[in-house]
Coordinates of C-alpha atoms in Angstrom, one line a residue:
M1 CA 110.6 55.6 101.5
T2 CA 110.1 55.5 97.8
T3 CA 106.9 55.9 95.8
V4 CA 105.6 54.4 92.6
P5 CA 106.5 56.5 89.6
H6 CA 103.6 58.6 88.3
T7 CA 102.4 57.5 84.8
T8 CA 100.5 60.7 84.1
A9 CA 101.0 64.3 85.0
P10 CA 99.2 64.8 88.4
S11 CA 96.8 67.6 88.9
V12 CA 97.7 70.5 91.3
T13 CA 95.2 69.2 93.8
D14 CA 96.8 65.7 93.6
I15 CA 100.2 67.2 94.1
C16 CA 99.1 69.1 97.2
R17 CA 97.3 66.0 98.6
R18 CA 100.5 63.9 98.2
A19 CA 102.4 66.7 99.9
R20 CA 100.1 66.6 102.8
E21 CA 100.5 62.8 103.1
A22 CA 104.2 63.1 102.9
S23 CA 104.3 65.9 105.5
Y24 CA 103.4 63.5 108.3
A25 CA 106.6 61.5 107.7
V26 CA 108.8 64.6 107.0
R27 CA 107.8 66.3 110.3
E28 CA 109.3 63.3 112.2
L29 CA 112.7 63.2 110.4
T30 CA 115.7 63.6 112.5
T31 CA 118.2 66.5 112.0
E32 CA 120.8 64.0 110.8
V33 CA 118.6 62.5 108.1
K34 CA 117.5 66.0 106.9
D35 CA 121.0 67.3 106.7
R36 CA 122.2 64.1 104.9
V37 CA 119.6 64.5 102.2
I38 CA 120.2 68.2 101.7
A39 CA 123.9 67.4 101.3
E40 CA 123.1 64.8 98.7
M41 CA 120.8 67.2 96.9
A42 CA 123.6 69.8 96.7
D43 CA 126.1 67.3 95.5
A44 CA 123.7 66.1 92.8
I45 CA 123.1 69.7 91.6
D46 CA 126.8 70.2 91.4
A47 CA 127.2 67.1 89.3
A48 CA 124.3 68.2 87.0
D49 CA 125.9 71.5 86.2
D50 CA 126.0 71.0 82.4
Q51 CA 122.5 69.5 82.3
L52 CA 121.1 72.5 84.2
K53 CA 122.9 75.0 82.0
E54 CA 121.5 73.3 78.8
A55 CA 118.0 73.5 80.1
N56 CA 118.5 77.1 81.2
A57 CA 119.8 78.1 77.7
L58 CA 116.4 77.1 76.3
D59 CA 114.6 79.4 78.7
V60 CA 117.1 82.3 78.2
A61 CA 116.8 82.1 74.4
A62 CA 113.0 82.0 74.6
A63 CA 113.0 85.0 77.0
R64 CA 115.2 87.1 74.7
E65 CA 113.1 86.1 71.7
S66 CA 109.9 87.2 73.5
G67 CA 111.5 90.6 74.3
A68 CA 111.9 90.1 78.0
S69 CA 113.8 92.9 79.8
A70 CA 117.4 92.7 80.6
T71 CA 116.5 92.6 84.2
L72 CA 114.3 89.6 83.8
V73 CA 116.9 87.8 81.7
D74 CA 119.5 88.4 84.3
R75 CA 117.3 86.9 87.0
L76 CA 116.7 83.9 84.9
T77 CA 120.2 83.1 83.8
L78 CA 122.2 80.3 85.4
T79 CA 126.0 80.5 85.3
D80 CA 128.6 78.3 86.9
K81 CA 129.0 80.9 89.6
R82 CA 125.3 81.0 90.3
I83 CA 124.9 77.2 90.4
A84 CA 127.9 77.1 92.8
G85 CA 126.2 79.8 94.9
M86 CA 123.0 77.8 94.9
T87 CA 124.6 74.6 96.3
R88 CA 126.7 76.6 98.7
A89 CA 123.5 78.1 100.1
M90 CA 122.0 74.7 100.5
R91 CA 125.1 73.5 102.4
T92 CA 124.9 76.5 104.6
I93 CA 121.4 75.4 105.7
I94 CA 123.0 72.1 106.9
D95 CA 125.1 74.1 109.4
L96 CA 122.1 76.0 110.9
P97 CA 120.3 74.8 114.0
D98 CA 117.3 72.7 113.4
P99 CA 114.3 74.8 114.7
V100 CA 112.0 71.8 115.0
G101 CA 111.6 70.8 118.6
Q102 CA 113.2 74.0 120.0
V103 CA 111.6 75.0 123.3
V104 CA 110.9 78.7 122.9
E105 CA 109.6 79.2 126.5
G106 CA 108.7 77.1 129.5
R107 CA 106.9 77.8 132.7
T108 CA 105.4 75.9 135.7
R109 CA 101.9 76.9 136.8
P110 CA 100.9 76.9 140.5
N111 CA 99.1 73.6 140.1
G112 CA 102.3 72.0 139.0
I113 CA 101.4 71.8 135.2
Q114 CA 104.5 72.5 133.1
I115 CA 103.9 74.3 129.8
E116 CA 106.4 74.3 127.0
Q117 CA 106.1 76.3 123.8
V118 CA 107.8 74.2 121.1
R119 CA 108.6 74.9 117.5
E120 CA 107.0 72.5 114.9
P121 CA 106.7 72.5 111.1
L122 CA 103.9 74.3 109.4
G123 CA 103.3 71.2 107.2
V124 CA 102.9 72.0 103.5
V125 CA 104.6 75.1 102.1
A126 CA 103.9 76.3 98.6
V127 CA 105.8 78.9 96.7
I128 CA 104.8 80.6 93.4
Y129 CA 107.8 82.4 91.9
E130 CA 109.0 84.1 88.7
A131 CA 112.2 83.8 86.8
R132 CA 114.4 82.8 89.7
P133 CA 115.4 79.1 89.2
N134 CA 117.6 79.1 92.3
V135 CA 114.3 79.4 94.3
T136 CA 113.6 75.7 93.4
A137 CA 116.7 74.5 95.3
D138 CA 116.5 77.1 98.0
V139 CA 112.9 76.3 99.0
A140 CA 113.5 72.5 98.8
A141 CA 116.4 72.8 101.3
L142 CA 114.6 75.2 103.6
C143 CA 111.4 73.2 103.7
L144 CA 113.2 69.9 104.3
K145 CA 115.4 71.3 107.1
S146 CA 112.3 72.8 108.8
G147 CA 110.3 69.6 108.6
N148 CA 107.9 70.8 105.8
T149 CA 107.1 69.5 102.4
A150 CA 107.4 71.8 99.5
V151 CA 105.1 72.5 96.5
L152 CA 106.8 74.6 93.9
R153 CA 105.2 76.4 91.0
G154 CA 107.6 78.4 88.8
S155 CA 106.7 80.6 85.9
S156 CA 106.7 79.6 82.2
I157 CA 109.7 81.7 81.5
A158 CA 111.9 79.3 83.6
Q159 CA 110.0 76.1 83.1
H160 CA 112.9 74.1 81.6
T161 CA 115.3 75.2 84.2
N162 CA 113.0 74.6 87.1
A163 CA 112.1 71.1 85.8
A164 CA 115.7 70.2 85.4
I165 CA 116.5 71.2 89.0
A166 CA 113.4 69.5 90.3
D167 CA 114.3 66.3 88.4
V168 CA 117.7 66.2 90.2
L169 CA 116.1 66.7 93.6
T170 CA 113.5 64.0 92.9
E171 CA 116.2 61.5 91.9
V172 CA 117.9 62.1 95.2
L173 CA 114.6 61.7 97.2
A174 CA 113.7 58.5 95.2
R175 CA 116.9 56.8 96.6
Q176 CA 116.0 57.4 100.2
E177 CA 114.4 54.8 102.4
D178 CA 113.3 57.1 105.1
V179 CA 112.2 60.3 103.2
P180 CA 109.1 60.4 101.0
T181 CA 109.8 61.2 97.3
D182 CA 106.8 63.6 97.5
A183 CA 108.6 65.8 100.1
V184 CA 109.5 68.2 97.2
Q185 CA 107.3 68.5 94.1
L186 CA 107.2 70.9 91.2
I187 CA 103.9 71.8 89.5
R188 CA 104.8 71.4 85.8
D189 CA 101.6 73.0 84.6
V190 CA 102.5 76.7 84.2
S191 CA 99.0 77.9 83.2
R192 CA 97.1 80.5 85.1
E193 CA 94.4 77.9 85.9
A194 CA 97.0 75.8 87.7
A195 CA 98.1 78.7 89.7
L196 CA 94.5 79.5 90.7
E197 CA 94.0 75.9 91.7
L198 CA 97.0 76.1 94.0
L199 CA 95.8 79.4 95.6
K200 CA 92.6 77.6 96.6
A201 CA 94.1 74.3 97.9
E202 CA 93.4 75.3 101.5
E203 CA 92.6 71.7 102.4
Y204 CA 96.2 70.8 101.9
V205 CA 98.4 73.9 101.9
D206 CA 99.4 75.5 105.2
L207 CA 101.3 78.5 103.8
L208 CA 101.8 80.0 100.4
V209 CA 104.5 82.5 99.6
P210 CA 104.3 84.4 96.2
R211 CA 107.6 85.7 94.9
G212 CA 107.1 87.9 91.9
G213 CA 105.9 91.2 90.5
P214 CA 102.9 93.3 91.3
G215 CA 100.7 91.3 88.9
L216 CA 101.4 88.0 90.8
I217 CA 100.9 89.6 94.2
Q218 CA 97.6 91.1 93.2
T219 CA 96.4 87.8 91.8
V220 CA 97.2 86.2 95.1
K221 CA 95.5 88.9 97.1
D222 CA 92.4 88.6 94.9
N223 CA 92.1 84.8 94.7
A224 CA 94.0 83.0 97.5
T225 CA 92.0 81.1 100.1
V226 CA 95.2 79.4 101.5
P227 CA 97.2 81.3 104.2
T228 CA 99.8 83.6 102.6
V229 CA 102.8 85.6 103.5
I230 CA 103.3 88.3 100.9
D231 CA 106.8 88.7 99.5
G232 CA 106.2 92.3 98.3
D233 CA 107.9 95.1 96.4
G234 CA 111.2 96.6 97.4
N235 CA 110.8 100.3 96.9
C236 CA 113.9 100.9 99.1
H237 CA 115.2 104.3 100.3
V238 CA 118.5 105.7 101.6
Y239 CA 118.3 108.9 103.6
V240 CA 121.6 110.8 103.9
D241 CA 121.4 113.0 106.9
S242 CA 123.3 116.2 107.4
T243 CA 125.5 114.5 110.0
A244 CA 126.5 111.6 107.6
D245 CA 130.1 110.6 106.9
L246 CA 130.0 111.6 103.3
T247 CA 132.6 109.1 102.1
M248 CA 130.5 106.3 103.7
A249 CA 127.3 107.8 102.3
T250 CA 128.7 107.7 98.7
A251 CA 129.8 104.1 99.0
I252 CA 126.4 103.0 100.5
V253 CA 124.4 104.8 97.8
I254 CA 126.5 103.4 94.9
N255 CA 126.5 99.9 96.3
G256 CA 122.7 100.0 97.0
K257 CA 121.9 101.1 93.5
T258 CA 124.5 99.5 91.2
S259 CA 125.7 96.2 92.8
R260 CA 122.7 94.3 91.5
P261 CA 119.8 96.6 90.5
S262 CA 117.4 93.8 89.5
V263 CA 116.8 92.6 93.1
C264 CA 114.3 93.8 95.7
N265 CA 116.8 95.1 98.2
A266 CA 118.4 97.6 95.6
V267 CA 117.9 101.3 96.4
E268 CA 115.3 103.0 94.3
T269 CA 115.1 106.4 96.0
L270 CA 117.8 108.6 97.5
L271 CA 116.7 111.3 100.0
V272 CA 119.3 113.9 100.8
H273 CA 119.3 116.5 103.6
Q274 CA 119.1 120.0 102.2
D275 CA 122.5 120.9 103.8
L276 CA 124.2 118.5 101.5
A277 CA 122.5 119.5 98.3
D278 CA 125.1 122.0 97.1
G279 CA 128.3 120.3 98.3
W280 CA 128.0 116.5 98.3
L281 CA 125.0 115.6 96.1
P282 CA 126.4 116.7 92.6
G283 CA 129.5 114.6 93.1
V284 CA 127.7 111.4 94.0
L285 CA 125.3 111.9 91.1
D286 CA 128.3 112.3 88.8
E287 CA 129.6 109.0 90.0
L288 CA 126.3 107.3 89.5
K289 CA 125.9 108.7 86.0
G290 CA 129.3 107.3 85.2
L291 CA 128.1 103.9 86.2
G292 CA 125.2 104.1 83.9
V293 CA 122.5 105.2 86.3
E294 CA 119.7 107.4 85.1
I295 CA 118.8 110.1 87.6
R296 CA 115.3 111.4 88.1
G297 CA 115.3 114.4 90.4
D298 CA 113.0 116.9 92.0
E299 CA 113.4 120.7 91.3
R300 CA 116.0 121.1 94.0
V301 CA 118.0 118.3 92.6
R302 CA 117.9 119.6 89.1
A303 CA 118.9 123.0 90.3
V304 CA 122.3 121.7 91.5
W305 CA 122.6 118.9 88.9
P306 CA 120.8 119.8 85.6
D307 CA 121.5 116.4 83.9
A308 CA 118.7 114.9 86.0
A309 CA 115.4 114.1 84.3
P310 CA 112.4 115.7 86.0
A311 CA 110.9 113.3 88.5
Q312 CA 107.2 112.6 88.1
D313 CA 104.8 111.7 90.9
G314 CA 105.0 108.1 89.9
D315 CA 108.7 107.9 90.3
W316 CA 108.5 108.0 94.1
E317 CA 106.5 104.8 94.2
T318 CA 108.3 102.9 91.5
E319 CA 110.4 99.8 92.1
Y320 CA 112.6 100.2 89.0
L321 CA 114.7 97.0 89.3
D322 CA 117.0 98.8 86.9
L323 CA 119.8 101.4 86.7
V324 CA 117.3 104.2 87.5
L325 CA 117.3 106.3 90.7
A326 CA 114.8 108.8 92.0
V327 CA 116.5 111.6 94.0
K328 CA 114.8 114.2 96.3
V329 CA 116.2 116.9 98.6
V330 CA 114.4 117.0 101.9
E331 CA 114.4 119.7 104.6
D332 CA 115.1 117.4 107.5
L333 CA 114.6 114.0 109.1
D334 CA 110.9 114.6 109.6
A335 CA 110.5 115.2 105.8
A336 CA 112.5 112.0 105.0
L337 CA 110.3 110.0 107.4
A338 CA 107.1 111.3 105.9
H339 CA 108.3 110.5 102.4
I340 CA 109.3 106.9 103.3
N341 CA 106.2 106.2 105.2
T342 CA 104.2 107.4 102.2
Y343 CA 106.0 105.5 99.5
G344 CA 108.0 102.7 101.1
T345 CA 106.9 99.1 100.8
R346 CA 108.1 97.9 104.2
N347 CA 111.0 95.9 102.8
A348 CA 114.3 97.7 103.6
E349 CA 115.1 101.3 104.4
A350 CA 118.5 102.9 105.3
I351 CA 119.9 106.0 107.0
V352 CA 123.4 107.3 106.9
A353 CA 124.1 109.5 110.0
Q354 CA 126.7 110.0 112.6
D355 CA 124.2 111.5 115.1
I356 CA 123.1 108.5 117.1
A357 CA 119.9 110.2 118.3
V358 CA 118.9 110.8 114.6
A359 CA 119.7 107.2 113.7
R360 CA 117.8 105.8 116.6
R361 CA 114.7 107.9 115.9
F362 CA 114.9 106.7 112.2
T363 CA 114.9 103.0 113.4
R364 CA 111.9 103.6 115.6
A365 CA 109.8 105.7 113.2
I366 CA 110.3 103.6 110.0
D367 CA 107.6 101.0 109.4
S368 CA 109.7 98.3 107.7
G369 CA 110.8 94.7 108.1
S370 CA 114.5 95.8 108.0
V371 CA 116.1 99.1 108.8
F372 CA 119.8 99.7 108.2
V373 CA 122.0 102.3 109.9
N374 CA 125.2 103.2 108.1
T375 CA 125.2 100.2 105.8
S376 CA 123.7 99.1 102.5
T377 CA 120.1 97.9 102.0
R378 CA 121.7 95.1 99.9
F379 CA 122.2 93.2 103.2
S380 CA 118.4 92.6 103.4
D381 CA 118.8 89.0 102.5
G382 CA 118.3 85.7 104.3
G383 CA 121.9 84.6 103.6
E384 CA 123.3 87.8 104.9
F385 CA 121.2 87.6 108.0
G386 CA 122.6 84.2 108.8
F387 CA 119.5 82.3 107.7
G388 CA 121.3 80.3 105.0
V389 CA 118.8 81.4 102.3
E390 CA 115.3 82.8 102.5
I391 CA 112.0 81.6 101.3
G392 CA 111.1 85.3 100.7
V393 CA 111.0 88.7 102.3
S394 CA 107.8 89.4 104.2
T395 CA 106.4 92.9 103.9
Q396 CA 103.6 92.2 106.3
K397 CA 103.5 91.8 110.0
L398 CA 101.6 88.6 111.0
H399 CA 103.6 85.4 111.5
A400 CA 106.8 86.6 109.8
R401 CA 108.4 89.9 108.9
G402 CA 111.5 90.7 106.8
P403 CA 113.7 87.9 105.3
M404 CA 112.2 84.5 106.2
G405 CA 114.4 81.7 107.1
L406 CA 113.9 78.3 108.9
E407 CA 112.1 79.7 112.0
S408 CA 109.6 81.4 109.8
L409 CA 108.6 78.0 108.4
T410 CA 107.6 76.8 111.9
C411 CA 104.9 77.7 114.4
V412 CA 104.8 77.3 118.1
K413 CA 102.5 74.8 119.9
N414 CA 101.9 74.4 123.6
V415 CA 103.0 71.1 125.1
V416 CA 101.6 70.6 128.6
W417 CA 103.0 68.1 131.1
G418 CA 101.2 67.1 134.2
N419 CA 101.1 64.3 136.8
G420 CA 97.4 63.7 137.1
Q421 CA 96.1 67.3 137.6
I422 CA 92.4 67.8 136.7
R423 CA 90.5 71.1 136.3
V424 CA 88.0 71.6 139.0
L425 CA 86.2 74.8 137.9

């Protein structure tokens, strides 16, 4: 099902309208068709490796020239390994069950009516994202597999890379006889005005997911009239209890902070039970310092490890996305819970403890989309959860929470079967 090439750049509203029209065909695609197209998309991205890196080099050079942070440049950069990871993630989605048409629950009423709750696509899913070009491919594959059309709006810092990836995907769609070319569209206008137009396209957009920093999230909160699921900050904590296996605790803290500090599931604050302050804490801080981590500690931390910079009030609420760690000594589990519930962003929180009662209380008391016991917060990721990839990590509670995969891009409708029943009263 091909479409006539566009002779002029379409408006945001026109893109959303075409996405709505395409959604009626995409929702009826079979699993076999969807999987075949995703496989062709992944193959095409692999084949365009050099083309994508050339486009990305333009964005990276411009970002560095503009003084962008090392963290931002790292998020932006495409390497052979990251391109391979992007296509591997797309192929993983092929192997996942198709949620469309799944019967979640069924029941028979006393009058013989049979009621099924069945998963169906949301329709048109829009994503606004910053400096993560892999999102272009991730969202395309997730939306297609879940029977949705995708409207993508990347930031100016990645505009060449996003356009190159979108061009590859569009070429694949244009060859299909049974899939609309408009199933995946990129908004090329990276102006603020275009973003605001998308936020108000409630006539066409069923869900919008913003993936970016506090500025983007606030803009969405202030202006969106379309339904949204907020992919919020990741001010993640690790609490090390007095009952922790200390070798395990060291490994979890170091992994959570240093394996990739620029992502939202990296640890930003370490909370340590007071019984471990004198013995275990100085050693792990020595290791972190040796790995280039700047430590900002409270008075009790600085008393046992003087190299720490004094922590300010703002440090407890900061998502550093860098090799910086706030560290606090707490009296007990209650104090740790109070701190996390004050400063946490409902993304991912972890405890290291051997006392199962302590661990279970932590999991019940923490208000977060993901809670980890004796493992790293770095596993807060759609791929690690078995979702293939994620469209985002929801830090709210309605519709979806935590890493959002295929099922989060569907809703449930009631399908009622009868054999002539009519309602009397």
